[in-house]
Coordinates of C-alpha atoms in Angstrom, one line a residue:
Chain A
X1 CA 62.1 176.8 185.7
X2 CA 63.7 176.2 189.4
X3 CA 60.7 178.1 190.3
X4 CA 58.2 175.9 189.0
X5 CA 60.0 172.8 190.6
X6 CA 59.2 174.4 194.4
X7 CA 56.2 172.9 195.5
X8 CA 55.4 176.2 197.2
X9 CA 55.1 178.8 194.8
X10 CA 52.2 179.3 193.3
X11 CA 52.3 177.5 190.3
X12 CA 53.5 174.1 192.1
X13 CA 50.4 174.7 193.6
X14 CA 48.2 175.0 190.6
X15 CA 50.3 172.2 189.3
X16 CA 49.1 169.9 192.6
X17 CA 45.3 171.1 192.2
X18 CA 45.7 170.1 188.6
X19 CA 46.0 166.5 189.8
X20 CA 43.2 166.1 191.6
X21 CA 40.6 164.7 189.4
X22 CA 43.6 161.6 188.8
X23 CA 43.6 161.4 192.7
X24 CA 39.8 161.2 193.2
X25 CA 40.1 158.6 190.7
X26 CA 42.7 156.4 192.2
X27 CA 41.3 157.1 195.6
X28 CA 37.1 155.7 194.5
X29 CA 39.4 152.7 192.7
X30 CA 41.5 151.3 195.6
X31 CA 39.8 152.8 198.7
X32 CA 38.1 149.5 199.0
X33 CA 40.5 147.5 197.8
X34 CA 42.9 148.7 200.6
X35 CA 40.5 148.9 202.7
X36 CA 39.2 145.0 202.2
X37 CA 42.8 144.0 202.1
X38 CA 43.1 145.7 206.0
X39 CA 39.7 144.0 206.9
X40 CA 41.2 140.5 205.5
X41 CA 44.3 139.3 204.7
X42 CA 47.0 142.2 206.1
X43 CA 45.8 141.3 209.3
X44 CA 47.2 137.9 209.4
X45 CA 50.6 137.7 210.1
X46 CA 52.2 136.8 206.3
X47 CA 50.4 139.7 205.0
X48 CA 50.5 142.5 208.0
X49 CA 53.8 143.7 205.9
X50 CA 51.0 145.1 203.6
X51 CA 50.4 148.4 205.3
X52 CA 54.3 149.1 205.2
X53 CA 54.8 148.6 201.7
X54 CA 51.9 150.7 200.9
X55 CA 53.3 153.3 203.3
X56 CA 56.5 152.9 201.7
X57 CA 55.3 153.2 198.1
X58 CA 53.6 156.6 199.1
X59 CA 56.7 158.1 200.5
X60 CA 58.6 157.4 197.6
X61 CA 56.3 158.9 195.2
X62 CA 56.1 162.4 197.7
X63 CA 60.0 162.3 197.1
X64 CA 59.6 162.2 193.4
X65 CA 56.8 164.6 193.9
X66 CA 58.9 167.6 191.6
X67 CA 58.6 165.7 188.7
X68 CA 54.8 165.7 189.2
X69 CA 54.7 169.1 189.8
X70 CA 57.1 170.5 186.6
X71 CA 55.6 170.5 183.1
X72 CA 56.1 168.4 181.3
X73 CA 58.5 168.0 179.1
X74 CA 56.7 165.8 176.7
X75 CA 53.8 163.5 176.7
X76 CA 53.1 160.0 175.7
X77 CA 49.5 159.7 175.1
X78 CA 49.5 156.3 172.5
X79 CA 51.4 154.3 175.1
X80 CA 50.1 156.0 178.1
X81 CA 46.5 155.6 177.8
X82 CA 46.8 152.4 176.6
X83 CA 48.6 151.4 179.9
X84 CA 45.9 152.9 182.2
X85 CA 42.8 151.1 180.0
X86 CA 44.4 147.8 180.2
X87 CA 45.1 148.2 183.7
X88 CA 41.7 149.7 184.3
X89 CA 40.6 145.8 183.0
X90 CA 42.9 144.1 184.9
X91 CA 41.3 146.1 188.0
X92 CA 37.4 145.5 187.0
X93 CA 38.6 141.9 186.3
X94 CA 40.2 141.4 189.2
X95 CA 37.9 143.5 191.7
X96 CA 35.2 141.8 190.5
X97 CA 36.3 137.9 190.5
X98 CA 38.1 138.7 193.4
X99 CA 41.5 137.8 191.5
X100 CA 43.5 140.2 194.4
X101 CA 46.9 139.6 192.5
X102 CA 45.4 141.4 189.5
X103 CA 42.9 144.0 191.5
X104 CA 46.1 144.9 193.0
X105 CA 48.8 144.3 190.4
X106 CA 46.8 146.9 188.1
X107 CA 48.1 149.7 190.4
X108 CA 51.1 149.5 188.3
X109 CA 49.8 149.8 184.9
X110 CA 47.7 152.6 186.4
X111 CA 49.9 154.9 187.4
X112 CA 52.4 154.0 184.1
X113 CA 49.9 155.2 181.7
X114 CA 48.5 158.3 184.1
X115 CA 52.6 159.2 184.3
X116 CA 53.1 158.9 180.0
X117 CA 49.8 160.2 179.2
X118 CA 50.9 163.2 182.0
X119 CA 54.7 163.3 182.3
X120 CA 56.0 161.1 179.3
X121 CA 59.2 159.2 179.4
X122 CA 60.4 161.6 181.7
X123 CA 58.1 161.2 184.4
X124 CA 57.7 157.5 183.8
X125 CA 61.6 157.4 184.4
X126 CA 61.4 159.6 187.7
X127 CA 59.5 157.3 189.5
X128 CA 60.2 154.1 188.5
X129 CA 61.2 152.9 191.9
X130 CA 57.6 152.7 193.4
X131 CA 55.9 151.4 190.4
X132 CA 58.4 148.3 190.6
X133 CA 57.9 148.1 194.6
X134 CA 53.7 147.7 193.7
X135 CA 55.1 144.3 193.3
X136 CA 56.1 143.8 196.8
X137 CA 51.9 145.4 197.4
X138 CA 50.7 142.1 195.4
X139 CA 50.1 138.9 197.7
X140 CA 51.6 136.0 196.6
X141 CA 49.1 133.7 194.4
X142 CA 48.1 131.1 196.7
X143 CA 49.3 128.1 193.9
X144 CA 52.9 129.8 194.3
X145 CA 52.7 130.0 198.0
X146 CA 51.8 126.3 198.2
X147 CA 54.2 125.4 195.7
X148 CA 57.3 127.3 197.7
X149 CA 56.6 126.7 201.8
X150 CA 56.3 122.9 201.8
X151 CA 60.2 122.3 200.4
X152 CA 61.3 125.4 201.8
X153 CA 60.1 123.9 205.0
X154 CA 61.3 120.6 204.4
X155 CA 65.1 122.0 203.7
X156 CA 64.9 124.2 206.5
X157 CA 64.1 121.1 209.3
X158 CA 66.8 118.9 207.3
X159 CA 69.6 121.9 207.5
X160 CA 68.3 122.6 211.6
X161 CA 68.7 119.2 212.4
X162 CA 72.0 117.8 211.0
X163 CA 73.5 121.4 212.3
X164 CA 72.1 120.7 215.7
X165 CA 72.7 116.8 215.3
X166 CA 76.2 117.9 214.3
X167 CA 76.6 120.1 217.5
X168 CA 75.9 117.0 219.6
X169 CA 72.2 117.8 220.8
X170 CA 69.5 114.7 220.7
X171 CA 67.4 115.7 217.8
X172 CA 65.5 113.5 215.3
X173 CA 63.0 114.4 212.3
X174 CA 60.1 113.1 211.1
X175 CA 59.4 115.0 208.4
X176 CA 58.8 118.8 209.5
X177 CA 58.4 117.6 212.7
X178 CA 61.8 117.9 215.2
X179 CA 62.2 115.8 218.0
X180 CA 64.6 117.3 220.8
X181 CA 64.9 115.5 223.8
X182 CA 61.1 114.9 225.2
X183 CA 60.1 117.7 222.8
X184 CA 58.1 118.0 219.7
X185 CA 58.2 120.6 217.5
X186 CA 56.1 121.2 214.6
X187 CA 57.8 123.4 211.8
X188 CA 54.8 125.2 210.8
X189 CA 54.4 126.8 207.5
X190 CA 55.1 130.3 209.1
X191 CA 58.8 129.0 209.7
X192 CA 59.2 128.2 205.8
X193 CA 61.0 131.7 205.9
X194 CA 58.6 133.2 202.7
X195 CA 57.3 135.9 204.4
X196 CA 60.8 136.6 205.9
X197 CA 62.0 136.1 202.3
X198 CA 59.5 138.3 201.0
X199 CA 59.6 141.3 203.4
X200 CA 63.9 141.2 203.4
X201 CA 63.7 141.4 199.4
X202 CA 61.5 144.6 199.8
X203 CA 64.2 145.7 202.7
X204 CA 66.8 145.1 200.5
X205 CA 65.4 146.9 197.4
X206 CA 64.7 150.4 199.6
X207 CA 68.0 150.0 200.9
X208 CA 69.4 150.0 197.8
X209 CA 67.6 152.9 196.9
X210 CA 68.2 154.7 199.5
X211 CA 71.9 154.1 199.2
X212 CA 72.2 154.8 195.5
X213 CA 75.2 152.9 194.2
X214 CA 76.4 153.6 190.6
X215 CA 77.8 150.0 190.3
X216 CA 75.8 147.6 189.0
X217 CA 77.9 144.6 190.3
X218 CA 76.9 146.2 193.9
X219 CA 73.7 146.3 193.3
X220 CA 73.3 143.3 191.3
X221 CA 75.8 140.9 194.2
X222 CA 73.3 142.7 197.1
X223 CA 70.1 141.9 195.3
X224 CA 71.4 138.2 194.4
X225 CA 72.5 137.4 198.4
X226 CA 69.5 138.4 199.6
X227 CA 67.4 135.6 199.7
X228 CA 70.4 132.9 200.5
X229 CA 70.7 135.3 203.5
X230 CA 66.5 135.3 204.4
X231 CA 67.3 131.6 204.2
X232 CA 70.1 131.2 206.1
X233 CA 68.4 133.3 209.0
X234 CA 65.3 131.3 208.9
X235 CA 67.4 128.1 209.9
X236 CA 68.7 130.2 212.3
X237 CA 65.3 130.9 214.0
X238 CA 64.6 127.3 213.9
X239 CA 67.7 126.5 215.5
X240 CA 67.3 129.0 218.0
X241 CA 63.5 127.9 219.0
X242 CA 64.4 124.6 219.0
X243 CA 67.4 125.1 221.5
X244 CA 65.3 127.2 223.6
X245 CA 62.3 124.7 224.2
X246 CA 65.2 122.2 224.8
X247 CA 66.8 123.9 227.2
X248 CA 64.2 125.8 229.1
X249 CA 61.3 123.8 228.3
X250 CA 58.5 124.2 226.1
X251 CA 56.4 127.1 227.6
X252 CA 59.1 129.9 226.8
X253 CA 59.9 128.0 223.5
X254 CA 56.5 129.2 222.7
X255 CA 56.2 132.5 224.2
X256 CA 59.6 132.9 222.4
X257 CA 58.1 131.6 218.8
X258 CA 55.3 134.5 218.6
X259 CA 57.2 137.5 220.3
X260 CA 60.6 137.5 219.8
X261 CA 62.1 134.7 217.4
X262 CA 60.7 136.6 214.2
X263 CA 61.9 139.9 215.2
X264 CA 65.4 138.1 215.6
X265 CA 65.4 136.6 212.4
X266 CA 65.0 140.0 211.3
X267 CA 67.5 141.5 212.9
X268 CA 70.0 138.5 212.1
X269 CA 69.4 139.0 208.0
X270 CA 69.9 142.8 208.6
X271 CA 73.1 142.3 209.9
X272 CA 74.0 139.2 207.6
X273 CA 72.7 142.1 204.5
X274 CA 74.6 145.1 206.1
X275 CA 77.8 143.1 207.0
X276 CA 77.6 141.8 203.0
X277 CA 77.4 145.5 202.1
X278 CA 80.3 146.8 204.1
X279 CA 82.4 143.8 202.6
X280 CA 81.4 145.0 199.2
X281 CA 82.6 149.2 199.9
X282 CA 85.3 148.1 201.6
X283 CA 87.0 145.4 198.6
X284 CA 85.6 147.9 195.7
X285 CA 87.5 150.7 197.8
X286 CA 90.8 148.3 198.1
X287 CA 90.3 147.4 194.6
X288 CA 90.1 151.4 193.2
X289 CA 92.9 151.9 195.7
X290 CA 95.3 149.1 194.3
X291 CA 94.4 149.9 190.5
X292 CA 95.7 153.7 191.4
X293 CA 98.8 152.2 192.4
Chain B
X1 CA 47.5 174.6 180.6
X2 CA 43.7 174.3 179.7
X3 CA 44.4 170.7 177.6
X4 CA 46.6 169.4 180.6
X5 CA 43.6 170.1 182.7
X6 CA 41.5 168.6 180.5
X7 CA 43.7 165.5 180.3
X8 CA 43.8 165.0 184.0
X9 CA 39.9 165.0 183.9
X10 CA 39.6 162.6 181.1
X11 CA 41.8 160.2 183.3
X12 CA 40.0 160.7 186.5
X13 CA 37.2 159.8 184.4
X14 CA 38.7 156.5 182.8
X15 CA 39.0 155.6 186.5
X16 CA 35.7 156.3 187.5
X17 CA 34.7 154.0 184.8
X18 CA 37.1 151.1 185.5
X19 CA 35.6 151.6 189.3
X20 CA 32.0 151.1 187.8
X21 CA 32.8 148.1 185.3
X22 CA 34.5 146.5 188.2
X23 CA 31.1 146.7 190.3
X24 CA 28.9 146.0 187.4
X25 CA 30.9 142.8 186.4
X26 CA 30.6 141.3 190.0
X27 CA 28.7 138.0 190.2
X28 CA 26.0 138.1 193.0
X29 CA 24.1 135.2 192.1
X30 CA 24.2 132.4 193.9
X31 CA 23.3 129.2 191.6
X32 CA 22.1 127.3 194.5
X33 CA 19.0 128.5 195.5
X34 CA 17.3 128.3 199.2
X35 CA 15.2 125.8 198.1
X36 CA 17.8 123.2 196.5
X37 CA 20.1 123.5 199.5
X38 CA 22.7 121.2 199.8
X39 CA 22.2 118.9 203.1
X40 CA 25.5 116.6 203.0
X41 CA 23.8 114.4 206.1
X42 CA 21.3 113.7 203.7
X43 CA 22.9 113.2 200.7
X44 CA 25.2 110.5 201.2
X45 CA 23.4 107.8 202.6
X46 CA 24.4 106.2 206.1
X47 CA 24.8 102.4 203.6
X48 CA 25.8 101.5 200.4
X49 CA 26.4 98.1 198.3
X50 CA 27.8 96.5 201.7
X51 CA 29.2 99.2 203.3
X52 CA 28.0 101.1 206.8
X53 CA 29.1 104.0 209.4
X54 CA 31.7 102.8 211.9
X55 CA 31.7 105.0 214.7
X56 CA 35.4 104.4 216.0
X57 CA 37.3 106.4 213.4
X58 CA 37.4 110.0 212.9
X59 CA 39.0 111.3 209.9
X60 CA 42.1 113.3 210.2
X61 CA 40.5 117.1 210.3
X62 CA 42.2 120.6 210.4
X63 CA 43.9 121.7 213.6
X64 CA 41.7 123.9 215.8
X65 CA 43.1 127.2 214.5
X66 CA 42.5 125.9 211.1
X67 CA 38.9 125.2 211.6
X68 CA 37.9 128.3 213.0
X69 CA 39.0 129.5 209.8
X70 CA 37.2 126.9 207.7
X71 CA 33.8 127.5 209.8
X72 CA 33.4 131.2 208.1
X73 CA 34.2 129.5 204.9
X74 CA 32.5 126.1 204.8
X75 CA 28.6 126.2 205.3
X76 CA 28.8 121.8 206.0
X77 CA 31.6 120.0 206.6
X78 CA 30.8 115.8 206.7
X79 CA 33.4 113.4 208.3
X80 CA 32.7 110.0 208.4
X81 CA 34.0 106.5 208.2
X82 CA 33.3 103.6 206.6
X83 CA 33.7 99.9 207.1
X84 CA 32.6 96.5 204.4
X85 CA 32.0 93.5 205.4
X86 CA 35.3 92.2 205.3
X87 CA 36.3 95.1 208.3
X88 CA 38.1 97.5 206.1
X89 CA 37.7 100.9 206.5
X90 CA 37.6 103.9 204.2
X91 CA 37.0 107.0 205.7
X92 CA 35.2 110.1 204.1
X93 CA 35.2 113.8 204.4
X94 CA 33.6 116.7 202.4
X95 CA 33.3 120.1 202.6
X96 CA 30.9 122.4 201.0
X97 CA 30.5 125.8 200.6
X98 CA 27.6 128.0 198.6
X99 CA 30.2 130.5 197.6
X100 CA 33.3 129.2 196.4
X101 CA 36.5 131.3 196.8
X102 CA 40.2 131.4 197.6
X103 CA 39.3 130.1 200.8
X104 CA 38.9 126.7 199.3
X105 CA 42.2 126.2 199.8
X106 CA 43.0 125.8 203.5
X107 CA 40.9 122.0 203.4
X108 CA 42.9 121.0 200.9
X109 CA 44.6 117.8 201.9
X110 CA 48.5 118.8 200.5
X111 CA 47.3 121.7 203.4
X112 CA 45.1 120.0 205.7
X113 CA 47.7 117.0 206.6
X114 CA 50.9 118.4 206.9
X115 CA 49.4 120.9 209.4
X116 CA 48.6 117.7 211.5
X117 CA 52.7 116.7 211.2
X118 CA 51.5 114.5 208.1
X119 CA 54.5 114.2 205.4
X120 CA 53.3 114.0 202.1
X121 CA 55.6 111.6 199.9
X122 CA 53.4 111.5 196.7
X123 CA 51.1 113.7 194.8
X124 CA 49.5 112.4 191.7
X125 CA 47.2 113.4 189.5
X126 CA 44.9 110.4 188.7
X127 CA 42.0 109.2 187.1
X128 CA 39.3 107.1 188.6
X129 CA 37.6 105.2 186.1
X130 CA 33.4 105.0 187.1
X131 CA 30.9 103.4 186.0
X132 CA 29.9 107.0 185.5
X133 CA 32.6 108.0 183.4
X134 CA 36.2 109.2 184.6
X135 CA 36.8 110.9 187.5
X136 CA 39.7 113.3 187.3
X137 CA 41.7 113.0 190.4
X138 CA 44.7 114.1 192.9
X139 CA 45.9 110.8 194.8
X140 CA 48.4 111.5 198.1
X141 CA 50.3 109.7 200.2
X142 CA 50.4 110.8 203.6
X143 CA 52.6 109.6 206.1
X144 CA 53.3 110.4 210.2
X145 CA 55.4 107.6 211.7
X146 CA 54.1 104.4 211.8
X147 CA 50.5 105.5 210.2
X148 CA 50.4 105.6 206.3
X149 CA 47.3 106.5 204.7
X150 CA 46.9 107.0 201.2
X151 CA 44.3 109.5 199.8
X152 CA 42.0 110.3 197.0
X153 CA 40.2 113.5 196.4
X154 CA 38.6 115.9 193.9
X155 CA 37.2 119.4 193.8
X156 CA 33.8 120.7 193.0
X157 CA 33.2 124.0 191.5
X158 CA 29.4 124.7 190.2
X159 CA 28.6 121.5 188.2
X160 CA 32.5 120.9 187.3
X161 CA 35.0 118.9 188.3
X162 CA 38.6 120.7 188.9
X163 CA 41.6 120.6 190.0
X164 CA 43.5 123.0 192.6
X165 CA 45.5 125.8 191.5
X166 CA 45.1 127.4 188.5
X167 CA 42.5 125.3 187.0
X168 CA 40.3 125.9 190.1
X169 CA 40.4 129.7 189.5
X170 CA 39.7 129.4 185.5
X171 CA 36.5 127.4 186.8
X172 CA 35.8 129.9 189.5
X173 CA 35.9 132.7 186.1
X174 CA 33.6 130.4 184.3
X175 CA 31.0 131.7 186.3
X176 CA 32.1 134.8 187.9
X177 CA 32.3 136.5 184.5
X178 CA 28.7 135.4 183.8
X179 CA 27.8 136.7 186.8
X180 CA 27.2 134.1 188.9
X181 CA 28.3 132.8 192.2
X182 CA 29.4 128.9 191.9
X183 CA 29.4 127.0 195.1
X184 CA 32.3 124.1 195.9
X185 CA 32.9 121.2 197.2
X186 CA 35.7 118.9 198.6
X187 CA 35.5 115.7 198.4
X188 CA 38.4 113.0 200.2
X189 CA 38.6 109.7 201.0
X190 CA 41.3 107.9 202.7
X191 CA 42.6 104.7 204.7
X192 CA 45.1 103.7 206.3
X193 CA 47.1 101.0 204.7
X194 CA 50.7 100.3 204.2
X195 CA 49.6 98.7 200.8
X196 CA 49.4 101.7 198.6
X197 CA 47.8 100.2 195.5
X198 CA 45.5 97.8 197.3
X199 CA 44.3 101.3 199.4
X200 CA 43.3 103.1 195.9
X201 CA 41.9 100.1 194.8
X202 CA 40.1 100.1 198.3
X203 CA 38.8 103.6 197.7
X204 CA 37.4 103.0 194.2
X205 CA 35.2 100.4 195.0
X206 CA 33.7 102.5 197.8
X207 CA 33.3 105.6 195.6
X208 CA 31.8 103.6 193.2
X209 CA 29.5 101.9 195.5
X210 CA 28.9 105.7 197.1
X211 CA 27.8 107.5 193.7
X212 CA 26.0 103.9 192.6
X213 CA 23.6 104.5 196.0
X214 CA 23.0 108.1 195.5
X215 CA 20.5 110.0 192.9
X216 CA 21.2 111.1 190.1
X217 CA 21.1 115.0 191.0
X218 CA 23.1 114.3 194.1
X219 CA 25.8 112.5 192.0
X220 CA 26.3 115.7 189.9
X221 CA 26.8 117.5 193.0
X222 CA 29.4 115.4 194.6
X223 CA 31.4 114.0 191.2
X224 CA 30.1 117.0 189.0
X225 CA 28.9 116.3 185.2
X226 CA 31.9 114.1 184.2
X227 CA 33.3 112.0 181.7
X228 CA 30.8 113.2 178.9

């Protein structure tokens, strides 16, 4: 048995030649897909998190790789093919009207039904950790973008302004548009925080995984602050940009929009999500430690 | 070890089949053909039941960055403005496209305004009563500073009237599952006017007198077959 889980030997081998017909098939099925998706809409800037996720998605599933590789220890045919044709639908649907959310979105029903049919429950179970993070793979629908950046932008120019306004500096609002001093600033849909939102979620999941905590209060307290936190960095950004163009003028408010204010507002929500977790170990440890006493 | 071989074939195989559906069921007929090509110059006439061009309005239009964007999509865009006899103005834009898609979205006023620093206070979903039959509607109220301007507008997929979102898509499926490709159009009017009601009011009597000038066949292609 420990034998068969080594990759190596030479039936991990025959096991990994065994999948290759389920490769070729996944590869003629989202081969163009991935590859319109890099000609389109990963190259502007809310999608360009595409490539990672993807990249991310693979890895996981090489690190769960043994329990492709084992036999299996049961199958599920009835569910498991049932999975892969309905998803196979939802792909020709989707691929074929152009419905990305579903021509995409079917990669998780996919490879569900090729893990029952193949692995069973067991397999399923193994790698259940990149078939949810497909959802992170999916581009929003564009009705729920709309529906989320124009009050996401709105709260975020209210909340910059009465902190700023609060702090003394000469700033007014008309609607999503700040005025600081002789300055104008336009928030622009990019600084509704969504993508930030979206791409610190995924962060946050892998993180989680990576970490492995038994408690579901961890987990569940991490997962729930995370976008409060995407949020609160995003006002953050704004503040920041529009303290920079008021104090050294509007040129390196702009140069500081595109290069540097994004990767900041990263950096900021890491911290904000790390700082959270540390909190966390450290009253969980003091509370273990005081219920020993 | 044989049957889990033959398993993994008979799934590579599914998905060779799901690749081939998916290619088979894509529409690649256009319904407008070469020779009934839509020319928007054309098709809404320069005057109609007392109204004309006036030259010294432009209607609010994407940003630059925007447009760039909406060239690749749109095959005609029209912008033009309006004025009665009385000197009020209503001004008009429409954008149409052969091959509708996803794209659609970006001239869509909730879209195209608040990129220009517009807010939008209202959005409504309307009806404009015709002499033609009703005209589903969304009605907004833009604002930037001192400049109000109330605006009414519909969307055009094929020969049917929609509305954006998910209703825009189901009509998109109407005719991508039969194959076909159905070309859209936006249609907007707005003015600006601090009276809200009085501008809609405004706007219905120049839509009115607009589809009332055109032909028949162009009517269906601007308002779609409504109100039957």
């Amino acid at each position: 048995m420990s034998a068969a889980l080594d990759a190596r030997t030479p039936r991990g081998i025959a096991m990994g030649i065994e999948w290759l017909p389920v490769i070729a098939g996944l590869l003629v099925l989202y081969i163009p897909t991935f590859y319109g998706l890099a000609a389109t809409i990963w190259q502007s800037e809310e999608h360009a998190h595409g490539p990672i996720i993807l990249a991310v998605i693979v890895w996981f599933i090489w690190e769960e790789r043994k329990a492709l590789l084992v036999a299996p220890a049961g199958t599920a045919p009835g569910p498991g093919y049932s999975l892969l044709v309905f998803g196979l639908l939802l792909y020709a649907l989707g691929r074929s009207q152009g419905i990305i959310l579903f021509e995409v979105g079917a990669l998780a029903p996919i490879l569900a039904g090729v893990l029952l049919a193949t692995r069973g429950w067991e397999g399923l179970r193994a790698l259940w950790f990149p078939l949810i993070f497909i959802v992170f793979l999916v581009p929003l629908p564009g009705f729920v973008v709309d529906a989320l950046t124009v009050p996401l932008k709105q709260h975020v120019s209210e909340i910059a302004e009465q902190l700023l306004y609060a702090a003394g500096y000469p700033i007014a609002r008309n609607g999503v548009v700040l005025i600081v001093g002789q300055y104008q600033l336009l928030v622009a849909d990019a600084c509704s925080g969504l993508n930030s939102m979206f791409s610190l979620s995924a962060l946050g999941l892998v993180y989680l995984r990576l970490m492995r905590y038994r408690s579901w209060l961890h987990n569940g307290l991490i997962i729930a602050s995370i976008l409060p936190i995407a949020f609160g960095a995003n006002i953050v950004r704004v503040m920041i940009l529009v303290l920079v163009t008021y104090h050294l003028g509007d040129e390196t408010g702009q140069g500081f929009t595109h290069s540097f204010a994004g990767m900041l507002l990263f950096m900021v929500a890491l911290l904000m999500l790390l700082g959270l977790d540390g909190v966390i170990r450290l009253a969980s440890a003091r509370w273990r430690g005081s219920a020993m006493v | 070890m044989k049957a889990l071989d033959r398993v993994m074939l008979l799934i590579g195989l599914l998905m060779f089949a799901g690749a081939g559906l998916a290619l088979v069921m894509t529409p690649t007929k256009k319904i407008t053909s070469e020779s009934d090509k839509v020319n928007l110059e054309k098709m809404i006439p320069e005057s109609f039941g007392g109204w004309k061009i006036d030259t010294s309005i432009v209607p609010v239009l994407p940003n630059p960055e925007l447009l760039a964007k909406l060239e690749k999509i749109y095959n005609q865009t029209l912008a033009r403005t309006y004025i009665n006899s009385k000197g009020l103005r209503v001004m008009l834009s429409i954008a149409y496209s052969d091959d509708q898609n996803e794209g659609m979205n970006i001239h869509r006023p909730e879209i195209c305004y608040p990129a220009q620093g517009f807010d939008i206070l209202k959005t409504v979903a309307a009806e404009l009563v015709t002499q033609y039959g009703k005209l589903p509607v969304t009605r907004l109220l833009a604002q930037q500073r001192a400049r109000s301007e109330p605006i009414t507008y519909w969307v055009i997929v094929g020969d049917r009237i929609t509305y954006f979102g998910l209703a825009h898509k189901l009509a998109q499926l109407r005719y991508g599952l039969t194959g076909k490709v159905a070309d859209g159009m936006l249609v907007r009017v707005s003015s600006i006017d601090r009276d809200e009601n009085g501008a809609y009011q405004l706007q219905q009597e120049f839509l009115e007198a607009m589809l009332a000038g055109m032909s028949e066949k162009d009517r269906v292609r601007i308002a779609g077959r409504f109100g039957v």
